[in-house]
N, CA, C and O atoms as CSV, one atom per row, in Angstrom:
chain,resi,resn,atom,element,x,y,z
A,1,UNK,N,N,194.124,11.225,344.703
A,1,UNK,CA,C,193.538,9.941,344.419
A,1,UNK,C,C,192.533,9.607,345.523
A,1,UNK,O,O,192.792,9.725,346.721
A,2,UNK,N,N,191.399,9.193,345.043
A,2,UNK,CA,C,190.207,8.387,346.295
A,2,UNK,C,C,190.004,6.754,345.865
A,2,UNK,O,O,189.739,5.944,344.976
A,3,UNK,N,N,190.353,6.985,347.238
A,3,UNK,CA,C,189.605,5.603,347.490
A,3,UNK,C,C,188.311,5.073,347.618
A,3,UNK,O,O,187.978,5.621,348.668
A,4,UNK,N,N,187.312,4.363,347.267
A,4,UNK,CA,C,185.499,4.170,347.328
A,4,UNK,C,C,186.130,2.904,347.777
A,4,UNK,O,O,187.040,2.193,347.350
A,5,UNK,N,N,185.084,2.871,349.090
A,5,UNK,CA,C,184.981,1.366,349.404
A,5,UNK,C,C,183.702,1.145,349.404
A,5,UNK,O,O,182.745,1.917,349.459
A,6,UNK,N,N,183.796,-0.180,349.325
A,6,UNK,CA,C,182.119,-0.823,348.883
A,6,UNK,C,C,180.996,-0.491,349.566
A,6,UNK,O,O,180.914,-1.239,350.540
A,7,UNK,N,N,180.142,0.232,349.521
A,7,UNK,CA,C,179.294,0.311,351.117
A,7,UNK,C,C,178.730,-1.050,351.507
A,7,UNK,O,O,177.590,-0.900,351.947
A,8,UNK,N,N,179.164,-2.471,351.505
A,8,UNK,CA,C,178.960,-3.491,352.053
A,8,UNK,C,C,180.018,-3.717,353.560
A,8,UNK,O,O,179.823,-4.503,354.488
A,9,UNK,N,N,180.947,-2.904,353.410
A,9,UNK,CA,C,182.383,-3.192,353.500
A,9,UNK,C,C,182.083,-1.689,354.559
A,9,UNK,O,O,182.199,-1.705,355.785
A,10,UNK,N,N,181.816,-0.864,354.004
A,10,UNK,CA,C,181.596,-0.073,354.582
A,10,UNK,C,C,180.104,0.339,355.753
A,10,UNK,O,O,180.166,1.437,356.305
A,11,UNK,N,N,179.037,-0.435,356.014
A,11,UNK,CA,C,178.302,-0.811,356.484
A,11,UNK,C,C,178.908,-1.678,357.758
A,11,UNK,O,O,178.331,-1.452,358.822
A,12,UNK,N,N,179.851,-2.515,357.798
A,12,UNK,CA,C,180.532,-3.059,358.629
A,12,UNK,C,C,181.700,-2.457,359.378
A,12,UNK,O,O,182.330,-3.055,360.249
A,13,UNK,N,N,181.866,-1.588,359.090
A,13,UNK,CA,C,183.024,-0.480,359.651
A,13,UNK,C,C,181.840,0.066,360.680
A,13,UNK,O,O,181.742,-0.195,361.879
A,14,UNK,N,N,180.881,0.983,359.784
A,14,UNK,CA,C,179.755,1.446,361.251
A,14,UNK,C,C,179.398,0.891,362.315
A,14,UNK,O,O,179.183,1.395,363.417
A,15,UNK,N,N,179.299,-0.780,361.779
A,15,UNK,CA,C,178.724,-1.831,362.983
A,15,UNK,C,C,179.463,-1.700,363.448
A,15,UNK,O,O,179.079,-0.832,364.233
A,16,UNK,N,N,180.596,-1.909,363.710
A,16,UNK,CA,C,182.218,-2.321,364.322
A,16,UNK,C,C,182.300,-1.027,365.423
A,16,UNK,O,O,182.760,-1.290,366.534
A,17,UNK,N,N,182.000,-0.066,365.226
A,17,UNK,CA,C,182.522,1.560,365.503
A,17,UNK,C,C,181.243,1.671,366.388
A,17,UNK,O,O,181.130,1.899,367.592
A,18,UNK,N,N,180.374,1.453,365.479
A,18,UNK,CA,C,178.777,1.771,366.663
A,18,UNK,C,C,178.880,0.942,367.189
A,18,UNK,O,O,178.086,1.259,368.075
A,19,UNK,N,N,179.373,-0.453,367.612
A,19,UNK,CA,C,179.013,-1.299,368.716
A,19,UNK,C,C,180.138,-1.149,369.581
A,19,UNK,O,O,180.035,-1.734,370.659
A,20,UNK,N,N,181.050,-0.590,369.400
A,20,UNK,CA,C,182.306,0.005,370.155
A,20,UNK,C,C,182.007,0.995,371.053
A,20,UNK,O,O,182.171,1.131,372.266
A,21,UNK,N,N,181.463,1.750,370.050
A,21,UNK,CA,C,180.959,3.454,371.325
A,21,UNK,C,C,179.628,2.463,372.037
A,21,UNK,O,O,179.494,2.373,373.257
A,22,UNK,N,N,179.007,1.992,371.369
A,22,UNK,CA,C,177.721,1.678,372.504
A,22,UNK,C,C,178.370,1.163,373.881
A,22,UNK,O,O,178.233,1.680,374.990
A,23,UNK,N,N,179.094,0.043,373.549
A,23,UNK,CA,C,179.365,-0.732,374.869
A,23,UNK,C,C,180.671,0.483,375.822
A,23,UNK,O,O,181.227,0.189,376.880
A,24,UNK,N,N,180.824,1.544,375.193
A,24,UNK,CA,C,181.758,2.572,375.843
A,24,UNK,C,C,180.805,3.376,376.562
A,24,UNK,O,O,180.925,3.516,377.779
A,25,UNK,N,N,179.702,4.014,375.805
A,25,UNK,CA,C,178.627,4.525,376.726
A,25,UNK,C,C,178.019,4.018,377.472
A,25,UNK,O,O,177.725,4.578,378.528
A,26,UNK,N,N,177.680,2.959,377.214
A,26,UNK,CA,C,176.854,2.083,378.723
A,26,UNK,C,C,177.769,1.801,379.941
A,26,UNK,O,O,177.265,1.672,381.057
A,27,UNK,N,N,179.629,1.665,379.670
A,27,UNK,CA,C,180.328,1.365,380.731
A,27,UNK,C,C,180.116,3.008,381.411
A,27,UNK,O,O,179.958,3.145,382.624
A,28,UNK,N,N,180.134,4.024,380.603
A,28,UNK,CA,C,180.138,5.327,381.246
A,28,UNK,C,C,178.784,5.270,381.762
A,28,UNK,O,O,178.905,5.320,382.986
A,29,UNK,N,N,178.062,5.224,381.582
A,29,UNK,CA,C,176.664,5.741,382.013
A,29,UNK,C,C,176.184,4.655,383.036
A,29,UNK,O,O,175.250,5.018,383.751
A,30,UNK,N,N,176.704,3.264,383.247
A,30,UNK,CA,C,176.896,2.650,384.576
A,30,UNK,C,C,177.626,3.703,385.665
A,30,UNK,O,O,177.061,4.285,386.591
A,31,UNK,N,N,179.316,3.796,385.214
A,31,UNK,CA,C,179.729,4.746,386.147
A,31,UNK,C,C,179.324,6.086,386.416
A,31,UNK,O,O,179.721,6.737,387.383
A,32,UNK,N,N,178.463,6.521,385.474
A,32,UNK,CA,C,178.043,7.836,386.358
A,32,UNK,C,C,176.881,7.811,387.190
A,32,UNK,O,O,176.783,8.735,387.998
A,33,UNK,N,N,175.819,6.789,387.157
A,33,UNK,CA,C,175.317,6.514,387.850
A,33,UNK,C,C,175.677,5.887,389.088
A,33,UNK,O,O,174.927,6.144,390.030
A,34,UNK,N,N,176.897,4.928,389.366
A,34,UNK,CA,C,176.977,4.744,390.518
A,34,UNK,C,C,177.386,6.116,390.854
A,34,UNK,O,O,176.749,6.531,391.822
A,35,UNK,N,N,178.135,6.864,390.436
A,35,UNK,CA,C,178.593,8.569,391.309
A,35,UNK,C,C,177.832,9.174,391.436
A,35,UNK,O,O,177.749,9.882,392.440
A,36,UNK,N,N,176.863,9.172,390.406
A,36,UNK,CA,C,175.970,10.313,391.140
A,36,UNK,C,C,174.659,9.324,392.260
A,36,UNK,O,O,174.270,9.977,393.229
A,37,UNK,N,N,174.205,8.243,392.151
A,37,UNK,CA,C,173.468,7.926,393.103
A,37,UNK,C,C,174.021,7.324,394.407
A,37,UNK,O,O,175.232,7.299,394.628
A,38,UNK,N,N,173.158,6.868,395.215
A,38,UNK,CA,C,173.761,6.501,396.737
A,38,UNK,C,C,174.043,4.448,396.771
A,38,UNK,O,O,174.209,3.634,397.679
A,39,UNK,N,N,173.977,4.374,395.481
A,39,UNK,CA,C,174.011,2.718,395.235
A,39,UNK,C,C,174.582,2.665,394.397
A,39,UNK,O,O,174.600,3.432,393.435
A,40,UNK,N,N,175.566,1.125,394.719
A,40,UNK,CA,C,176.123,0.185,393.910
A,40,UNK,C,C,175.125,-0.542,392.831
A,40,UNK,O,O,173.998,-0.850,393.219
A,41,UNK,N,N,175.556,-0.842,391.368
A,41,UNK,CA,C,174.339,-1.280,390.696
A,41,UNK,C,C,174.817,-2.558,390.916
A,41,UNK,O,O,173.925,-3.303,391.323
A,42,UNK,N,N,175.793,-3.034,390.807
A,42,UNK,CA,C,176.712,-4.485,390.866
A,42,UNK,C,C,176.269,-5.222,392.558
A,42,UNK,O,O,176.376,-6.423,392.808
A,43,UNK,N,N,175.898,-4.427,393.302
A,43,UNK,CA,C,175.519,-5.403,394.579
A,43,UNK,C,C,174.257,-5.549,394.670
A,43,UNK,O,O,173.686,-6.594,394.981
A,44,UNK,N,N,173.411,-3.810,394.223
A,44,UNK,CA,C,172.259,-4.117,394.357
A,44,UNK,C,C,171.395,-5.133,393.284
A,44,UNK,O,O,170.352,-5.535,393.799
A,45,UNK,N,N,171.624,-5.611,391.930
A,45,UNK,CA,C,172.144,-6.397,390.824
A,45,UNK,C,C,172.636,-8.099,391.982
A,45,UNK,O,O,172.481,-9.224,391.508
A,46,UNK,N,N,172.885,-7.998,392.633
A,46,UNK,CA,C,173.434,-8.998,393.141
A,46,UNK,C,C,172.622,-9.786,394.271
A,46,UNK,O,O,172.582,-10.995,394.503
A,47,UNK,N,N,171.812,-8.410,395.075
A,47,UNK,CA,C,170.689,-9.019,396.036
A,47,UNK,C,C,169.552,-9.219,395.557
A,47,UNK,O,O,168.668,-9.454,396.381
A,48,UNK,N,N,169.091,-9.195,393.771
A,48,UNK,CA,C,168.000,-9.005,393.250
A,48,UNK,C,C,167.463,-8.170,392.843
A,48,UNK,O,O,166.599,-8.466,392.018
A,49,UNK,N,N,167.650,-6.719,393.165
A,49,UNK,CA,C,166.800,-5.768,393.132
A,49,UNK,C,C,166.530,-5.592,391.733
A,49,UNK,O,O,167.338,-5.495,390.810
A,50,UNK,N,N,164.974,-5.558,391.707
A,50,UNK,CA,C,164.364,-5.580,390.189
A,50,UNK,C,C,164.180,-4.369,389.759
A,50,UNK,O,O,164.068,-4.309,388.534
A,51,UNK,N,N,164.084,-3.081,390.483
A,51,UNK,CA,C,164.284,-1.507,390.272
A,51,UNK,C,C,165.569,-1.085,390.059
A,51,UNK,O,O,165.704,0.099,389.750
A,52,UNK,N,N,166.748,-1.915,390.169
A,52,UNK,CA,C,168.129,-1.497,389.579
A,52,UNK,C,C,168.169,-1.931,388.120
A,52,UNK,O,O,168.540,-1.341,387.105
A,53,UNK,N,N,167.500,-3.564,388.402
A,53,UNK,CA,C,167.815,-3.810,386.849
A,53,UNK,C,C,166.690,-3.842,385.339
A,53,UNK,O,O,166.716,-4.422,384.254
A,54,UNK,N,N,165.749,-2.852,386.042
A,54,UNK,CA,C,165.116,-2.398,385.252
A,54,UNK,C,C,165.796,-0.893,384.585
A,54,UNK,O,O,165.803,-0.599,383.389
A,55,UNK,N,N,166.231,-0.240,385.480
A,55,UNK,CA,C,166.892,1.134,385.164
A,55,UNK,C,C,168.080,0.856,384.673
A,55,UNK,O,O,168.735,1.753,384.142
A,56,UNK,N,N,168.537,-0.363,384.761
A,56,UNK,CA,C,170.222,-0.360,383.758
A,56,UNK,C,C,169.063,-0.991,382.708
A,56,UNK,O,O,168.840,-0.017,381.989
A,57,UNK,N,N,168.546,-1.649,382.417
A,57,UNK,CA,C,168.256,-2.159,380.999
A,57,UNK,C,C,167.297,-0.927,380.423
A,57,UNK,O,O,167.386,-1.151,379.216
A,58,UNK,N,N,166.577,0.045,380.527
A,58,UNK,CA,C,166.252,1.166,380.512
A,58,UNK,C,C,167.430,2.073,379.591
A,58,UNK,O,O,167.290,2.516,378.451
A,59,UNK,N,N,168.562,2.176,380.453
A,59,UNK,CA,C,169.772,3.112,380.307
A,59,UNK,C,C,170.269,2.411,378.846
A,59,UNK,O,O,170.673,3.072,377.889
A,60,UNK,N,N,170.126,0.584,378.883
A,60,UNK,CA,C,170.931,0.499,378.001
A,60,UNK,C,C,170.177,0.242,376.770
A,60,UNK,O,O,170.757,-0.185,375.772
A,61,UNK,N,N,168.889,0.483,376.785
A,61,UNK,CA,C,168.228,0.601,375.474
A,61,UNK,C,C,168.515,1.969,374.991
A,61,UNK,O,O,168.988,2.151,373.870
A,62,UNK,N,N,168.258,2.886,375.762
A,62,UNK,CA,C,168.437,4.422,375.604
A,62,UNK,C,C,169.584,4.521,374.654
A,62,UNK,O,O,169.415,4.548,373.435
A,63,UNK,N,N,170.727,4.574,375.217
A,63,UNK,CA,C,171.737,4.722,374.718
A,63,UNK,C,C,171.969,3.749,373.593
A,63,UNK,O,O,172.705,4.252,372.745
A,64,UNK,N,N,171.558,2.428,373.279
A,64,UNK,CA,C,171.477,1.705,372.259
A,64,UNK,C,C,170.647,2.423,371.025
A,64,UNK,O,O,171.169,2.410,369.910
A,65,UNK,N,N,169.242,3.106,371.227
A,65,UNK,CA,C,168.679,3.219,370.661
A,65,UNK,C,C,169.217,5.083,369.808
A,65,UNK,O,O,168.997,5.577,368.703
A,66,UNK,N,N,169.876,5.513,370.905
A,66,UNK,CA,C,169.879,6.882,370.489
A,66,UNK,C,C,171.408,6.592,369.321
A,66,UNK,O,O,171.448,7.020,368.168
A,67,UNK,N,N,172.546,5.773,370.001
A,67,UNK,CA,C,173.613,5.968,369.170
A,67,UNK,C,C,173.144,4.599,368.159
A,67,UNK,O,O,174.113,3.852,368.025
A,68,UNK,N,N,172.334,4.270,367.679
A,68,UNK,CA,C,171.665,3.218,366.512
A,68,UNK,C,C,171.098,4.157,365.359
A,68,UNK,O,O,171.012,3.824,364.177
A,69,UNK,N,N,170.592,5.825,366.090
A,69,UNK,CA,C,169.403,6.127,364.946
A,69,UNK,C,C,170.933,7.603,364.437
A,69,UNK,O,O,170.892,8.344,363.454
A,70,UNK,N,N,172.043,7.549,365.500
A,70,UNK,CA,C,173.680,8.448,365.046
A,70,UNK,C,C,174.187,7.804,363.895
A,70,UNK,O,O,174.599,8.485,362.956
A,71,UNK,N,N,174.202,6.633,363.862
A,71,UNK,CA,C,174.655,5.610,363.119
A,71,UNK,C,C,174.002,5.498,361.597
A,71,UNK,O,O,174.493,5.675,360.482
A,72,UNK,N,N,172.818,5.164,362.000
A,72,UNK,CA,C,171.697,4.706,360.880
A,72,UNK,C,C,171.465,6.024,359.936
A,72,UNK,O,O,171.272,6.186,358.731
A,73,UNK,N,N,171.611,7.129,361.390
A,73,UNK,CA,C,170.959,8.563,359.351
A,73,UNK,C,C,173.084,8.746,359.573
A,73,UNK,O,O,173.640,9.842,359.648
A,74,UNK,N,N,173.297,8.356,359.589
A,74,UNK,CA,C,174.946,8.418,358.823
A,74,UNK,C,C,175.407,8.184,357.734
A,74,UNK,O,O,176.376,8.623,357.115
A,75,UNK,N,N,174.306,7.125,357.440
A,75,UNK,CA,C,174.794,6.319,356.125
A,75,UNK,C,C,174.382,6.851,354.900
A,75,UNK,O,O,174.524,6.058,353.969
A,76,UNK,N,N,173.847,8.105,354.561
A,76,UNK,CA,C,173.280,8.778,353.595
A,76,UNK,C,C,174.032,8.448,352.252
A,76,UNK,O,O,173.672,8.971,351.197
């Protein structure tokens, strides 16, 4: 027996799932950047620095944009 769910219904499962992994990759890809570089993003983020928070909002379009277009040809 199958089950069909509505792809309305099912369109919202992706959102749910893709906005889950996104905000999972950006917590990873914060932490690997603080390990692999010689800076905190959270202090330097904290004294102003406009070259940290250009490169996290950078990182987090990236990764927004790459797991958006995983998502988007999914739905075939």
């Amino acid at each position: 027996m199958s089950v069909d769910l509505d792809p309305i219904i099912l369109n919202f499962i992706y959102v749910g799932f893709g906005g889950l992994l996104t905000l999972l990759f950006m917590k990873l890809g914060c932490f690997m950047f603080n390990r692999i570089f010689v800076f905190n993003i959270n202090e330097e983020l904290g004294k102003g620095n406009i070259a940290v928070g250009l490169m996290v909002m950078g990182l987090f379009i990236g990764i927004g944009v790459a797991l958006g277009l995983v998502i988007g040809l999914g739905l075939n």
